[in-house]
GROMACS .gro file of C-alpha atoms in nm:
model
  327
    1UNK     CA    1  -4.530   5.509  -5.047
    2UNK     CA    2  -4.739   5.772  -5.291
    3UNK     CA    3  -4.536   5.980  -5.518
    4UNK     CA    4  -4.672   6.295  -5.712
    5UNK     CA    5  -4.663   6.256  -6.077
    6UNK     CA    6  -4.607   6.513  -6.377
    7UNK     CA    7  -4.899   6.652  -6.482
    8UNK     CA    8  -5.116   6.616  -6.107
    9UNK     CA    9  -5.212   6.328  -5.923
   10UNK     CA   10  -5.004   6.071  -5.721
   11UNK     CA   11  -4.911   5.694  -5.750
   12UNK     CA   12  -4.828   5.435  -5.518
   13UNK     CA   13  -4.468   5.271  -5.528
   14UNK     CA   14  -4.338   4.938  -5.353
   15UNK     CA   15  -4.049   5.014  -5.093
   16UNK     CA   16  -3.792   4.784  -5.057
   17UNK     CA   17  -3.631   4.456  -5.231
   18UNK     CA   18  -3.910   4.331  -5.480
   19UNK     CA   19  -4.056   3.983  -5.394
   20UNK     CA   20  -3.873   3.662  -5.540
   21UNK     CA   21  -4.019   3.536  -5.782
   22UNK     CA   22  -4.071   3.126  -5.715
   23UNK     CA   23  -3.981   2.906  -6.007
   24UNK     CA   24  -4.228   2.754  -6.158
   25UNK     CA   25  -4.342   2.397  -6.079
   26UNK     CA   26  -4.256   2.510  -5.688
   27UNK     CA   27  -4.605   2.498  -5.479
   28UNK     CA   28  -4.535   2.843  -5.256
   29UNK     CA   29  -4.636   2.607  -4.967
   30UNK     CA   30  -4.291   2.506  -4.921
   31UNK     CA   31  -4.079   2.732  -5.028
   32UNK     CA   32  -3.863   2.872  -4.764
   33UNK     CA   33  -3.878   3.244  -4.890
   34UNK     CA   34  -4.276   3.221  -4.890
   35UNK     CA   35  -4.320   2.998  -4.583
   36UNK     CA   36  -4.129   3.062  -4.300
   37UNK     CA   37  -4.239   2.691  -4.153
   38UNK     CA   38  -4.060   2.526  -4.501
   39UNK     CA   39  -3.747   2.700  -4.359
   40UNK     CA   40  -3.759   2.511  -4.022
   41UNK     CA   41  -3.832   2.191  -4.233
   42UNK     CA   42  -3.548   2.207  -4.384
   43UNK     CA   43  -3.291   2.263  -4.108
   44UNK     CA   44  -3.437   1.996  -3.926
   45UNK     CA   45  -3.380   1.796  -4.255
   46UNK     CA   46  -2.986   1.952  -4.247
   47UNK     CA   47  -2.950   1.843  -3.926
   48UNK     CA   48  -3.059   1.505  -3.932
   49UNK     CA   49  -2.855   1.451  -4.259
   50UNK     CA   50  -2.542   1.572  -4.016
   51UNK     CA   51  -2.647   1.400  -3.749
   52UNK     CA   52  -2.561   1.528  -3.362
   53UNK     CA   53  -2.887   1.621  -3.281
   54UNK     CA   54  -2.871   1.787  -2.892
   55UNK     CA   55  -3.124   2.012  -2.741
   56UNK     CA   56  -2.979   2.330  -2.780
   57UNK     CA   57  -2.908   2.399  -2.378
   58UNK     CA   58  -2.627   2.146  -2.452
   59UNK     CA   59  -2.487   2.259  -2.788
   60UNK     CA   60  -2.311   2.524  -2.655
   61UNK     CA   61  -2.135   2.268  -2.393
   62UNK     CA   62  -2.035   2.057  -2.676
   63UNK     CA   63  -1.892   2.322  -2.944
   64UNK     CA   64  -1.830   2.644  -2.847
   65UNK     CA   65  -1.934   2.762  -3.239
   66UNK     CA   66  -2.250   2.628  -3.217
   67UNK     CA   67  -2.514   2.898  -3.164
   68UNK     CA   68  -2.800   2.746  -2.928
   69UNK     CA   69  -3.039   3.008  -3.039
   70UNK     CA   70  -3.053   2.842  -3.393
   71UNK     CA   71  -3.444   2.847  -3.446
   72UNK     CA   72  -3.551   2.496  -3.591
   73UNK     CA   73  -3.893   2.519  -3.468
   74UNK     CA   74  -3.854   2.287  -3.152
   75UNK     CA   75  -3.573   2.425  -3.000
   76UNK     CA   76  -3.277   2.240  -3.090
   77UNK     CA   77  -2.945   2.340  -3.200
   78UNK     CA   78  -2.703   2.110  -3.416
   79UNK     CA   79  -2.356   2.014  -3.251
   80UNK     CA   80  -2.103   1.743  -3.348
   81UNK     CA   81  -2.107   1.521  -3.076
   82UNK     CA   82  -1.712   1.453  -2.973
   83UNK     CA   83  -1.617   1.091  -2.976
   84UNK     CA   84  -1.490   0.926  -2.609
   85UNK     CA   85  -1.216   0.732  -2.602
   86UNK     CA   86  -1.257   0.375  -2.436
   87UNK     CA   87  -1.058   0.520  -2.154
   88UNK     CA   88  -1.352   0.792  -2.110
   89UNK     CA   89  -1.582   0.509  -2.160
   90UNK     CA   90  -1.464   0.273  -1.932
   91UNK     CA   91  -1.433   0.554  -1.630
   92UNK     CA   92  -1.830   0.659  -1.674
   93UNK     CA   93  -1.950   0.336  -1.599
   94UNK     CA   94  -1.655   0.320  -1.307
   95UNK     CA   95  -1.898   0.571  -1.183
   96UNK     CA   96  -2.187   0.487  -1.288
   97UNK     CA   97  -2.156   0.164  -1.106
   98UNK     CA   98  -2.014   0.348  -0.784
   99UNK     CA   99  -2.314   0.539  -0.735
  100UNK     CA  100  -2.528   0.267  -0.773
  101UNK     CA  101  -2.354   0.063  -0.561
  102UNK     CA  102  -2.373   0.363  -0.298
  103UNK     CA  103  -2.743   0.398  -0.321
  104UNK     CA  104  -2.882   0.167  -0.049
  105UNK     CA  105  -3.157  -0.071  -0.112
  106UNK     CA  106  -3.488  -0.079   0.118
  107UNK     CA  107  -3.378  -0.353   0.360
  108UNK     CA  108  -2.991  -0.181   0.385
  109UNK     CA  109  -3.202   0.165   0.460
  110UNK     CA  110  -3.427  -0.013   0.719
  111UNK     CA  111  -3.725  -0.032   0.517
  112UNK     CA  112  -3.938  -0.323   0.525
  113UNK     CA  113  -3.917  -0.521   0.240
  114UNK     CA  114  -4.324  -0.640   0.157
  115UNK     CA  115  -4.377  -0.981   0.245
  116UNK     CA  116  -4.629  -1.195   0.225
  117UNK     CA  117  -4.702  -1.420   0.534
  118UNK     CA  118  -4.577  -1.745   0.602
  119UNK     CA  119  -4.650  -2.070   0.855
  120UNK     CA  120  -4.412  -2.035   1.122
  121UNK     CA  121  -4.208  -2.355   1.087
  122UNK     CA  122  -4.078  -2.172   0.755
  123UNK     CA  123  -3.944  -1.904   0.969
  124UNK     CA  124  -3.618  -1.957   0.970
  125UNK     CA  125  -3.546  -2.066   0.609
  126UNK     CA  126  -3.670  -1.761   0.492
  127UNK     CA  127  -3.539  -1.412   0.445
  128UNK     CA  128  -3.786  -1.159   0.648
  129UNK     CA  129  -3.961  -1.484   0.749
  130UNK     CA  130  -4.185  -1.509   0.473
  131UNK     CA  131  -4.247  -1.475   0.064
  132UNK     CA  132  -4.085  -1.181  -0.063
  133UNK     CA  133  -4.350  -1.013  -0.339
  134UNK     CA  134  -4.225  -0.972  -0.649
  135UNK     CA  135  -3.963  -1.277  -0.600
  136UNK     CA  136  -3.940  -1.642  -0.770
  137UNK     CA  137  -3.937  -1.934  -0.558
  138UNK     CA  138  -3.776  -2.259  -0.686
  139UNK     CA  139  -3.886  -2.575  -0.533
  140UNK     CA  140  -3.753  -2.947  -0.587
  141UNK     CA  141  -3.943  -3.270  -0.625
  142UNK     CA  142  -4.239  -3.181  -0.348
  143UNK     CA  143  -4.567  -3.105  -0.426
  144UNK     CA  144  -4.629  -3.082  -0.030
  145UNK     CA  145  -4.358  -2.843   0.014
  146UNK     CA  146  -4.460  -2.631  -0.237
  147UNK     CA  147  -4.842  -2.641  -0.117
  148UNK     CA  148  -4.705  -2.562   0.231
  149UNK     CA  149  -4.530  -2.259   0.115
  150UNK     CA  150  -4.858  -2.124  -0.039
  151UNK     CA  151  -5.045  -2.254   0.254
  152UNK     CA  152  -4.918  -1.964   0.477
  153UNK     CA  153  -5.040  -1.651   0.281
  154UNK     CA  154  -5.347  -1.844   0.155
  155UNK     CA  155  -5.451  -1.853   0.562
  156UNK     CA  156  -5.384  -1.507   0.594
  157UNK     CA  157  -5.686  -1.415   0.294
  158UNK     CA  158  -5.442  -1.395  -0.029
  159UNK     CA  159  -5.577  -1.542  -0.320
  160UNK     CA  160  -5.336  -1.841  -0.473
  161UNK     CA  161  -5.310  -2.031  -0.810
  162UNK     CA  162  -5.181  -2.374  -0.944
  163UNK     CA  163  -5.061  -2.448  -1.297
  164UNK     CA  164  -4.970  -2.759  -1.418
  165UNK     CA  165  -5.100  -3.004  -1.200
  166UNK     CA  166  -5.385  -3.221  -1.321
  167UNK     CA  167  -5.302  -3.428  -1.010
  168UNK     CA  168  -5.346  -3.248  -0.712
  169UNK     CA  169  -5.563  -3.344  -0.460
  170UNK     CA  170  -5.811  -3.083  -0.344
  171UNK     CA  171  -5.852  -3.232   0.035
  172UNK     CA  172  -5.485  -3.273   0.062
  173UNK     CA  173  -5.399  -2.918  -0.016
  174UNK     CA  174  -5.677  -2.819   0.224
  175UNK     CA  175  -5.530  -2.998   0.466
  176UNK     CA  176  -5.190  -2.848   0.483
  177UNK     CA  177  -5.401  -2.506   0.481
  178UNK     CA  178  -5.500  -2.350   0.156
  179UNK     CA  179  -5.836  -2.215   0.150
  180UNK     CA  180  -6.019  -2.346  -0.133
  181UNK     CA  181  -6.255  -2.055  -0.108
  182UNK     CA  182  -5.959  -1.820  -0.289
  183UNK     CA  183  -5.811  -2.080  -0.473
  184UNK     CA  184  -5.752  -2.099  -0.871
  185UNK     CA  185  -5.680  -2.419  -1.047
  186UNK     CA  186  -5.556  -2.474  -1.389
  187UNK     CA  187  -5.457  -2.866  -1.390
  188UNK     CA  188  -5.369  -2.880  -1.790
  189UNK     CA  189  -5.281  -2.552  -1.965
  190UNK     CA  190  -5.064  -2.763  -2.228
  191UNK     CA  191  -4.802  -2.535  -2.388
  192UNK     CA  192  -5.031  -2.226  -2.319
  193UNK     CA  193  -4.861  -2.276  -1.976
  194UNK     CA  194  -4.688  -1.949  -1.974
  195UNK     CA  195  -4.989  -1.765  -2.108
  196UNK     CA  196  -5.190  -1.879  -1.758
  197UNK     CA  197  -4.962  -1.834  -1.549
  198UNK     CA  198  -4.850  -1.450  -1.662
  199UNK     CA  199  -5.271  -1.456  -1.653
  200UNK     CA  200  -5.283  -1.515  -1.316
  201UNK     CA  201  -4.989  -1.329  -1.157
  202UNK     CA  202  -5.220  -0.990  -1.296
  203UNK     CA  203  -5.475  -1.048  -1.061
  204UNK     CA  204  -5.384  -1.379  -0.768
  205UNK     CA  205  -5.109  -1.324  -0.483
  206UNK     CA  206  -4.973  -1.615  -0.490
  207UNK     CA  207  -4.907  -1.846  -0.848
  208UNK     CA  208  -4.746  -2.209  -0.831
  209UNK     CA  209  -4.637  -2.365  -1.126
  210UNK     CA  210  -4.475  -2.693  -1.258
  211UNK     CA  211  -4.327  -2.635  -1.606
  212UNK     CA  212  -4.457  -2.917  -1.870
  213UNK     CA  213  -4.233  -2.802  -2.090
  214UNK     CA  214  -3.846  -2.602  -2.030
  215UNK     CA  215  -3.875  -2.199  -2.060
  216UNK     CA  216  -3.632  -2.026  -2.266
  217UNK     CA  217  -3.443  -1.766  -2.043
  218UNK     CA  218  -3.608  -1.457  -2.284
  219UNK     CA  219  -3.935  -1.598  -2.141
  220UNK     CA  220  -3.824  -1.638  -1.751
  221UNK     CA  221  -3.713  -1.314  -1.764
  222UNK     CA  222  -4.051  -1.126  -1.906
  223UNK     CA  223  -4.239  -1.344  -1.636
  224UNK     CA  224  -4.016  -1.224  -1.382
  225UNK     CA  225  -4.061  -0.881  -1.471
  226UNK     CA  226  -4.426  -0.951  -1.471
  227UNK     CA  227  -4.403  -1.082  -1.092
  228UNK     CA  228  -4.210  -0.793  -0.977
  229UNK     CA  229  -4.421  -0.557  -1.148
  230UNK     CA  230  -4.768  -0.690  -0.970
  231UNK     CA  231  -4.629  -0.788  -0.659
  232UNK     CA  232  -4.647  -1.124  -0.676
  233UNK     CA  233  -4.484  -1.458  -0.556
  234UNK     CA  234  -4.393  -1.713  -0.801
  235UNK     CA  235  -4.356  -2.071  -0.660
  236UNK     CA  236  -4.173  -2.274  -0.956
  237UNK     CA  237  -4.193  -2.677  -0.849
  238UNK     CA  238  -3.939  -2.916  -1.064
  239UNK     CA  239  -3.779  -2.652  -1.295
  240UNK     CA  240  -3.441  -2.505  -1.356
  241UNK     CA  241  -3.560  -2.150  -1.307
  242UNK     CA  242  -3.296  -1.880  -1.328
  243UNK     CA  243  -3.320  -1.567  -1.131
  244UNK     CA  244  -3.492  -1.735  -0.795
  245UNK     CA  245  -3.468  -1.582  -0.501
  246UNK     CA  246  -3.437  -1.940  -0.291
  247UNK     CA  247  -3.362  -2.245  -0.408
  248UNK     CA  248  -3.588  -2.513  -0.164
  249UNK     CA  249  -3.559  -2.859  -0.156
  250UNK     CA  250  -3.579  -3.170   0.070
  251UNK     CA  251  -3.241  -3.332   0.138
  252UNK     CA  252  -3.353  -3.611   0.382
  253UNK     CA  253  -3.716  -3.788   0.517
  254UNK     CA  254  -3.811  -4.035   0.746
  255UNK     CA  255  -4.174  -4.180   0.776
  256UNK     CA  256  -4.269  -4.264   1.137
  257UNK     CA  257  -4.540  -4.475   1.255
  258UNK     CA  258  -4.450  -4.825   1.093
  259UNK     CA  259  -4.333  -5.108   1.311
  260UNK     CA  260  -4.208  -5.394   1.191
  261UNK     CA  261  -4.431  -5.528   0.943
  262UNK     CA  262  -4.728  -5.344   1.106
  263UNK     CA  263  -4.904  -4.983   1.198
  264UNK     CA  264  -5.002  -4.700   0.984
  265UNK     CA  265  -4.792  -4.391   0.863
  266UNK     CA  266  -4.846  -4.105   1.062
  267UNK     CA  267  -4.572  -3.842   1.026
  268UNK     CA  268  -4.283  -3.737   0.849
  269UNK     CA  269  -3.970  -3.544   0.962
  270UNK     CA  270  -3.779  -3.351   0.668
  271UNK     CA  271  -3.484  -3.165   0.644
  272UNK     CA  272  -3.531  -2.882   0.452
  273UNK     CA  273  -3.275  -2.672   0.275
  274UNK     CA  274  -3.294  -2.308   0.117
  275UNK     CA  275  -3.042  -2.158  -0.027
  276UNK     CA  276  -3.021  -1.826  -0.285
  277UNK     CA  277  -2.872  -1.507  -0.365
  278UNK     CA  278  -2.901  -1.162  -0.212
  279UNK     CA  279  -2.996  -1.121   0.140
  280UNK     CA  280  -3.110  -1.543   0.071
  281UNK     CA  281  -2.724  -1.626  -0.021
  282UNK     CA  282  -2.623  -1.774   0.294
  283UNK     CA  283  -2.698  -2.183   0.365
  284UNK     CA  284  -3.037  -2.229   0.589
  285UNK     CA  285  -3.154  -2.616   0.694
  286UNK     CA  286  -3.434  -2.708   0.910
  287UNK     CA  287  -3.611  -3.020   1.039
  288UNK     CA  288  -4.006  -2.987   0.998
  289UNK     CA  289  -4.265  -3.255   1.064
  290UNK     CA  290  -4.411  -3.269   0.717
  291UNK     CA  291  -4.654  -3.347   0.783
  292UNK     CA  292  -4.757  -3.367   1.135
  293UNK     CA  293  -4.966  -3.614   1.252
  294UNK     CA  294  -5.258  -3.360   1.237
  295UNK     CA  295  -5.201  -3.288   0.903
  296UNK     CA  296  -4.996  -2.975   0.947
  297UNK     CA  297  -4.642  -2.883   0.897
  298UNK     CA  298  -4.433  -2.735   1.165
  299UNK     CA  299  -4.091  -2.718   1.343
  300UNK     CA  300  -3.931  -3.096   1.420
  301UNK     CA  301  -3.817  -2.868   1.729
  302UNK     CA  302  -4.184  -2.890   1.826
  303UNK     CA  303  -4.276  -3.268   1.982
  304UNK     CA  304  -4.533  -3.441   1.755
  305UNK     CA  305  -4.749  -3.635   1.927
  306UNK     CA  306  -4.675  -3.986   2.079
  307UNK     CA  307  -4.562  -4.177   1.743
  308UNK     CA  308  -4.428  -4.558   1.684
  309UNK     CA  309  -4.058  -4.556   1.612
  310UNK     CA  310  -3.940  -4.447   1.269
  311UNK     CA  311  -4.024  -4.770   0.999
  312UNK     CA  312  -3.732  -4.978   0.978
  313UNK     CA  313  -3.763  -5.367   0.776
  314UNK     CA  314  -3.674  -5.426   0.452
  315UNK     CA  315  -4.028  -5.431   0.327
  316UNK     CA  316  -4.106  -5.103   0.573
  317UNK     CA  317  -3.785  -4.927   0.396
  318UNK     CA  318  -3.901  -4.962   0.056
  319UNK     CA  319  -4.249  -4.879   0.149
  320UNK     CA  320  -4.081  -4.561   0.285
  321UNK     CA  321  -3.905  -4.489  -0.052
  322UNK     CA  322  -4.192  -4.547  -0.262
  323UNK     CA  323  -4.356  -4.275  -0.064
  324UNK     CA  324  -4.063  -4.035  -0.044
  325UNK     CA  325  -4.072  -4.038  -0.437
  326UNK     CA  326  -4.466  -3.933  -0.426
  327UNK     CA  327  -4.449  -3.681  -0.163
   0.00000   0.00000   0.00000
């Protein structure tokens, strides 16, 4: 404010504590008294040193001397948080896992869980009758089980994949179905295996695999993840993969069409089993011609046509064992 001096005319004096002076070697940037930001910088830097950082809507909850209107710049307030016994522990994930277990899933709520489409003979192995997406499959020992199972959704316009198998026959697996039009092979991906497969599940339906080499459990489960994430079907032939959805393999054949000593193999009845976990836990079996004498696969339920009696002979008999281990 101006005050009059002795002798006439007026001067201006400074009102008020007189400014601190800042030591020197201190840049006035971040001083707290010159900068008000400096000041925020450095509770922030309290608080983390304390630890029990909560936003400050909570701090309040936790200790009732905590002010939540503490201004740190972003809103936070700094709270002890109180240590929980293993009692307290122990009864939040009680409840934790009771709600969870409460919430239903989309098949318990009558949703339809997506599916991709199946032949019909596999109707009643399967859950939903037909390939769950974002599920693993795990087959045993049978490339023409396996190619059956893809054969379904491959008729139906997906687009499916094979990894691992330098050799498959083109003509056979267009002759259990698969339309080589939408069809992806990879016959040798060495140990890049995992790399073409996870390659493929980004952009094909449908991916089979046989593992040249054992997965580590870390890498089945990022694959998995992958498959449920896109929405697509894994079918796994000849490995120990954890996590499947079905478990499918062939527990008994017989070729028919060989007499004794003479005639040509025309069909084979199979007993296949499935079992899994989930809605998939329960034991399913059924007898399919696989294949058919056409070619095709369906229920045993189903007469083939007219067909010689099932090969019997010693010589017919191993001729029907060699063939089981191929097939």
């Amino acid at each position: 404010m101006a005050r009059p001096l002795l002798g006439g005319g007026w001067r201006t004096a400074r009102v008020g504590p007189p400014p601190l002076a800042v030591p020197t070697g201190v840049d006035p940037a971040l001083d707290g008294h010159a900068n008000p930001s400096a000041r925020r910088v450095d509770k922030l830097e309290r608080m983390f040193d304390h630890r029990g950082v909560v936003s400050s809507s909570r701090a309040g909850d936790l200790d009732p001397d905590v002010d939540p209107s503490v201004d740190v710049g972003v809103g936070l307030g700094v709270a002890r948080m109180p240590r929980r016994s293993d009692a307290d522990r122990a009864a939040v994930l009680a409840d934790l896992r009771a709600e969870l277990a409460a919430k239903p899933t989309a098949a318990a709520a009558g949703r339809a869980v997506p599916t991709l489409p199946t032949l019909p003979a596999f109707a009643d192995l399967l859950p939903g009758q037909g390939l769950r997406r974002g599920a693993s499959y795990a087959i045993e020992k049978s490339t023409m089980l396996t190619l059956a199972l893809a054969a379904g959704p491959s008729r139906a316009g997906s687009w499916c994949g094979v990894v691992g198998m330098p050799g498959l026959g083109a003509e056979a697996a267009a002759g259990l179905g698969i339309d080589l039009t939408r069809f992806v092979l990879v016959p040798s991906p060495g140990r890049q295996w995992l790399s073409a497969v996870a390659a493929l599940i980004d952009v094909l339906d449908v991916v089979v695999v046989r593992p040249p080499t054992r997965a580590y459990d870390a890498e089945i489960r990022r694959l998995a993840a992958r498959v449920r994430e896109r929405g697509a079907v894994l079918l796994v032939q000849d490995g120990d993969w954890a996590g499947s959805e079905l478990r499918l393999a062939i527990r008994s054949s017989t070729w028919h069409g060989l007499g004794a000593g003479h005639g040509h193999l025309a069909a084979r009845e199979v007993t296949v089993e499935a079992t899994g976990r989930g809605a998939g836990g329960r034991r399913r079996t059924s007898r399919l011609w696989l294949p058919d004498r056409d070619g095709g696969v369906r229920p045993a339920a189903v007469a083939s046509p007219t067909l010689a009696s099932p090969a019997s002979g010693s010589g017919d008999d191993d001729v029907r064992r060699r063939l089981e281990r191929v097939s």
